[in-house]
Amino acid sequence: MTTWSVPRRPCRVFGLLLLMILSFLVLRRLDWHHLLSPWRRRRQLGLHTQGQNFMLEDSTFWILGGSVHYFRVPKAYWRDRLLKMKACGLNTLTTYVPWNLHEPQRGAFDFSGNLDLEAFVLMAAEIGLWVILRPGPYICSEMDLGGLPSWLLQDSGMRLRTTYKGFTEAVDLYFDHLMSRVVPLQYKHGGPIIAVQVENEYGSYNKDPAYMPYVKKALEDRGIVEFLLTSDNKDGLSKGTIDGVLPTINLQSQHELPWLSTFLSSVQGLQPKMVMEYWTGWFDSWGGPHNILDSSDVLKTVSAIIDAGSSINLYMFHGGTNFGFINGAMHFHEYKSDVTSYDYDAVLTEAGDYTAKYTKLRELFGSISGGPLPAPPELLPKTVYDPLTPALYLSLWDALQFLGEPTKSEKPINMENLPINNGSGQSFGYTLYETTIDSSGVLSGLVRDRGQVFVNTVSVGFLDYERKKIAIPLIQGYTVLRILVENRGRVNYGDSIDDQRKGLIGNIYLNNSPLRNFRIYSLDMKKSFFQRLSSSAWSPLPETPVFPAFFLGALSVDLSPSDTFMKLEGWDKGVAFVNGQNLGRYWNIGPQETLYLPGAWLDQGINQVLVFEERMAGPVIQFTDIPHLGTNHYLS
């Protein structure tokens, strides 16, 4: 049957075109502002200032902040820590962003797992906290090189924290990637980030007047539209300011409070006052005491800051842990590296427990909150696990055959310039240097930070900042000289950050003659490092182990895993790993005596415990439910 159809397509096209024209003529007369959702309309001004007040949109806003660093807390515990912050009466989370962890190799970025910045910020929003982001690029934070990646030091002329081309080119590439993640999280885009800090305490460094304007522009050019501020201690405040950015101050003592009302006001004029870092405690160094700040002093100072009409951020609200090798160091009169625990004597302990500071500050913040605070979450349980005796053992010397070909070089190469990790060198851990010698004498050279010297496999002493020479005994025949060098932590604050290369720095001399022809092993202790160790390489624990060595044992967990603290009494110095997670360094010089082991990193059943010990192993590895951080030293 023949069918007939009417050619309607031209009519349809004409009708649609006419409808579009009419729609445009009608809609252009409407006020588009009123078509936006009320939620979007409320997010136009963001955080800003009005006289001496902060304003969030049209309302007066008092920043009651607390610092928690996502990279120092197991991801499984982020929610617990942030809920405790909210229940304390705080309204704003502050966090640093560590460049060295997010770009461990040049051009290779990591925002996964415990480094998932976006998940952390969004979780804060979900809990009802605003966010002040402190992206650096330098962050200090008692962290290796102040959070700057060590591969920057491959450039012998590098000038960190300046407009030196080699530095700014690296910052630009990093910020290109980082800010693409941060921009959607800003307040005006619907996220919780209400402010961004420009660099960190630059007034105390102050080596390039063009640098801070460069960082500010780098942020703005990549889409940062929220409120900008700087952060300086009283000594750097006059030099760290920048036009169009609000200065804030860092302090601890009540004696420094006059700076809040006098000098800060003279620098910033009639603007809101803020203590960006009120130090609730302090960090610890190996060989020193455990620093404590009395809770009554904290309450008095915080009350005084609030009474002065100032906003405040508690640094730290919760310190967490320098897991792995991320700790920094100080080097003024002498080199002092930071311990693994970043407990900081903060408002929450290293394991997230409440303190007297928490109770007192919650009462204070509750009195000014204008409403009831959420109930504090229950504490996470702690457990004492049975002691374990390592069953298997592998000496470092026997392990070398599994690590692949070493770097061969006529002269020593510092860690950062080793041709490994896709050309980015070595950042953390140990480096072993080997060469042959045919005479005894005096060994000398620049070792950073601590080098244990071996003749064949026999330890003959150490080279470090204090001991720059060591006697090498006469041994007949073929003699291998070995130097096991540890990066104990790059300096994170002060003028010497350009000089933080690690390993053997320059030549090493025997009787004033430079040694040559080195084999260099990178012992970075990453998961890939241990994966190279064959299971057949391990042997039963002998009566007299040869050190340094790896010790392997099993921790049995019958019920649901709980937090605990590993205690290595009788052991000397080394690093502990559980299920591949690097818990950090231990050292019998103290003050820290236990390592925090999160229950979130344990499995029900058998858990692998691995210890790298440099000198002397104890009979067992113990576990306790109470941390031991050393003899208390009260800060005045």
Short mmCIF file of C-alpha atoms in Angstrom, two decimals, residues 381-578:
data_model
loop_
_atom_site.label_atom_id
_atom_site.label_comp_id
_atom_site.label_asym_id
_atom_site.label_seq_id
_atom_site.Cartn_x
_atom_site.Cartn_y
_atom_site.Cartn_z
CA PRO A 381 39.54 1.67 73.10
CA LYS A 382 43.19 0.86 73.89
CA THR A 383 44.61 -2.62 74.34
CA VAL A 384 47.70 -4.30 75.81
CA TYR A 385 48.67 -7.05 73.38
CA ASP A 386 50.88 -9.95 74.41
CA PRO A 387 54.62 -9.41 73.92
CA LEU A 388 56.06 -10.98 70.80
CA THR A 389 59.47 -12.46 70.13
CA PRO A 390 60.77 -11.98 66.58
CA ALA A 391 61.04 -15.35 64.87
CA LEU A 392 62.99 -14.43 61.76
CA TYR A 393 66.05 -12.33 61.05
CA LEU A 394 67.95 -10.88 58.09
CA SER A 395 71.18 -8.92 58.42
CA LEU A 396 71.53 -5.83 56.29
CA TRP A 397 74.60 -7.32 54.64
CA ASP A 398 72.66 -10.39 53.53
CA ALA A 399 69.78 -8.21 52.34
CA LEU A 400 71.90 -6.20 49.89
CA GLN A 401 71.85 -8.95 47.25
CA PHE A 402 68.07 -8.53 46.92
CA LEU A 403 68.10 -4.77 46.44
CA GLY A 404 69.25 -4.69 42.85
CA GLU A 405 72.36 -3.08 41.42
CA PRO A 406 73.74 -0.23 43.51
CA THR A 407 74.65 3.15 42.04
CA LYS A 408 78.32 3.12 41.09
CA SER A 409 80.19 6.40 41.28
CA GLU A 410 83.79 7.53 41.44
CA LYS A 411 82.85 10.05 44.15
CA PRO A 412 80.17 10.01 46.87
CA ILE A 413 76.74 11.28 45.82
CA ASN A 414 74.38 12.88 48.31
CA MET A 415 70.90 11.36 48.72
CA GLU A 416 69.05 13.97 46.71
CA ASN A 417 71.28 13.55 43.64
CA LEU A 418 71.22 9.77 43.43
CA PRO A 419 70.01 8.71 39.95
CA ILE A 420 66.93 6.88 41.27
CA ASN A 421 63.17 7.41 41.59
CA ASN A 422 62.80 8.67 38.02
CA GLY A 423 65.55 11.21 38.50
CA SER A 424 64.16 12.64 41.76
CA GLY A 425 66.81 11.14 44.05
CA GLN A 426 66.18 9.85 47.57
CA SER A 427 64.17 11.83 50.10
CA PHE A 428 64.04 9.77 53.29
CA GLY A 429 65.60 6.85 55.13
CA TYR A 430 69.15 5.53 54.96
CA THR A 431 71.88 5.39 52.32
CA LEU A 432 74.75 2.89 52.40
CA TYR A 433 78.11 3.84 50.89
CA GLU A 434 80.72 1.14 50.19
CA THR A 435 84.30 1.31 48.95
CA THR A 436 87.53 -0.64 49.44
CA ILE A 437 90.54 0.49 51.45
CA ASP A 438 94.00 -0.97 51.88
CA SER A 439 95.29 0.86 54.95
CA SER A 440 94.32 2.00 58.43
CA GLY A 441 94.20 5.63 59.49
CA VAL A 442 91.82 8.49 60.21
CA LEU A 443 88.54 8.75 58.33
CA SER A 444 87.03 12.24 58.00
CA GLY A 445 84.34 13.98 56.04
CA LEU A 446 80.98 15.73 56.12
CA VAL A 447 78.20 13.29 57.04
CA ARG A 448 74.55 14.32 57.26
CA ASP A 449 73.08 13.41 59.61
CA ARG A 450 74.54 10.32 61.26
CA GLY A 451 76.83 7.76 59.70
CA GLN A 452 77.66 4.42 61.27
CA VAL A 453 81.07 3.29 60.02
CA PHE A 454 81.90 -0.39 59.39
CA VAL A 455 85.10 -2.16 58.46
CA ASN A 456 83.74 -5.15 56.59
CA THR A 457 80.77 -5.91 58.89
CA VAL A 458 82.27 -4.66 62.16
CA SER A 459 81.05 -1.30 63.51
CA VAL A 460 83.89 1.02 64.52
CA GLY A 461 81.87 4.13 65.47
CA PHE A 462 79.91 7.10 64.10
CA LEU A 463 80.43 10.29 62.13
CA ASP A 464 77.94 13.12 62.68
CA TYR A 465 77.75 16.83 63.48
CA GLU A 466 79.95 16.46 66.56
CA ARG A 467 82.24 13.58 65.54
CA LYS A 468 83.91 14.48 62.27
CA LYS A 469 86.84 12.03 62.46
CA ILE A 470 87.15 8.36 63.36
CA ALA A 471 90.04 5.91 63.59
CA ILE A 472 90.02 3.01 61.14
CA PRO A 473 91.89 -0.05 62.50
CA LEU A 474 94.32 -2.10 60.45
CA ILE A 475 92.76 -5.23 58.99
CA GLN A 476 94.70 -7.67 56.83
CA GLY A 477 93.58 -8.41 53.31
CA TYR A 478 90.59 -7.17 51.29
CA THR A 479 88.76 -4.56 53.36
CA VAL A 480 85.36 -3.04 52.65
CA LEU A 481 84.66 0.33 54.24
CA ARG A 482 80.93 0.91 54.73
CA ILE A 483 79.13 4.01 55.95
CA LEU A 484 75.42 3.71 56.73
CA VAL A 485 74.05 7.27 56.69
CA GLU A 486 70.66 8.24 58.08
CA ASN A 487 68.69 11.34 57.18
CA ARG A 488 67.38 12.11 60.67
CA GLY A 489 65.24 14.98 59.38
CA ARG A 490 65.93 18.09 57.34
CA VAL A 491 65.76 21.44 59.11
CA ASN A 492 62.28 22.94 58.81
CA TYR A 493 62.84 26.46 60.17
CA GLY A 494 65.60 29.05 59.91
CA ASP A 495 68.11 30.37 57.40
CA SER A 496 69.84 27.07 56.63
CA ILE A 497 67.14 25.28 54.61
CA ASP A 498 69.15 25.64 51.38
CA ASP A 499 71.90 23.48 52.95
CA GLN A 500 69.88 20.39 53.84
CA ARG A 501 71.39 17.81 51.51
CA LYS A 502 71.83 14.43 53.20
CA GLY A 503 74.24 11.51 52.98
CA LEU A 504 77.95 12.01 52.31
CA ILE A 505 78.43 15.64 51.35
CA GLY A 506 81.48 15.96 49.14
CA ASN A 507 84.54 13.79 49.55
CA ILE A 508 85.25 11.39 52.38
CA TYR A 509 88.93 11.17 53.31
CA LEU A 510 91.24 8.49 54.70
CA ASN A 511 94.44 10.09 55.99
CA ASN A 512 93.47 13.25 54.09
CA SER A 513 93.27 11.40 50.75
CA PRO A 514 89.84 11.31 49.09
CA LEU A 515 88.36 7.85 48.68
CA ARG A 516 87.04 6.76 45.29
CA ASN A 517 84.92 4.11 43.55
CA PHE A 518 81.76 3.87 45.63
CA ARG A 519 78.80 1.51 45.50
CA ILE A 520 75.75 3.30 46.87
CA TYR A 521 72.56 1.59 48.05
CA SER A 522 69.33 3.50 48.64
CA LEU A 523 67.62 2.12 51.75
CA ASP A 524 64.49 4.24 51.67
CA MET A 525 62.42 1.59 53.53
CA LYS A 526 59.38 2.12 51.31
CA LYS A 527 56.98 -0.76 50.71
CA SER A 528 58.69 -1.51 47.41
CA PHE A 529 61.97 -1.86 49.31
CA PHE A 530 60.65 -4.69 51.46
CA GLN A 531 58.93 -6.35 48.52
CA ARG A 532 62.37 -6.98 47.05
CA LEU A 533 63.42 -9.05 50.06
CA SER A 534 62.89 -12.71 49.19
CA SER A 535 60.99 -14.83 51.71
CA SER A 536 63.76 -17.41 51.45
CA ALA A 537 66.28 -14.83 52.63
CA TRP A 538 65.01 -14.86 56.20
CA SER A 539 66.47 -17.25 58.75
CA PRO A 540 65.63 -18.20 62.34
CA LEU A 541 66.80 -15.68 64.92
CA PRO A 542 70.40 -16.54 65.96
CA GLU A 543 71.82 -16.12 69.46
CA THR A 544 74.17 -13.36 68.32
CA PRO A 545 72.71 -11.41 65.39
CA VAL A 546 74.94 -9.34 63.13
CA PHE A 547 73.82 -5.72 63.03
CA PRO A 548 72.28 -3.74 61.45
CA ALA A 549 69.46 -6.20 60.84
CA PHE A 550 65.78 -6.72 60.16
CA PHE A 551 63.65 -8.65 62.67
CA LEU A 552 60.31 -10.19 61.73
CA GLY A 553 57.53 -11.33 64.04
CA ALA A 554 53.78 -11.88 64.18
CA LEU A 555 51.26 -10.04 66.36
CA SER A 556 48.07 -12.02 66.91
CA VAL A 557 44.83 -10.05 67.33
CA ASP A 558 41.91 -12.21 68.39
CA LEU A 559 39.12 -9.64 68.67
CA SER A 560 38.40 -6.39 66.89
CA PRO A 561 41.71 -4.47 66.62
CA SER A 562 42.28 -1.60 69.05
CA ASP A 563 44.89 1.14 69.40
CA THR A 564 48.03 0.25 71.29
CA PHE A 565 51.56 1.53 71.85
CA MET A 566 54.66 -0.42 70.86
CA LYS A 567 57.47 -0.43 73.40
CA LEU A 568 60.96 -1.52 72.33
CA GLU A 569 62.65 -1.76 75.70
CA GLY A 570 66.19 -3.09 75.36
CA TRP A 571 66.41 -2.11 71.70
CA ASP A 572 68.78 0.72 70.69
CA LYS A 573 67.75 2.66 67.58
CA GLY A 574 65.79 1.95 64.44
CA VAL A 575 62.45 1.95 62.67
CA ALA A 576 59.29 -0.15 63.22
CA PHE A 577 56.75 -1.34 60.64
CA VAL A 578 53.38 -3.07 61.08
#
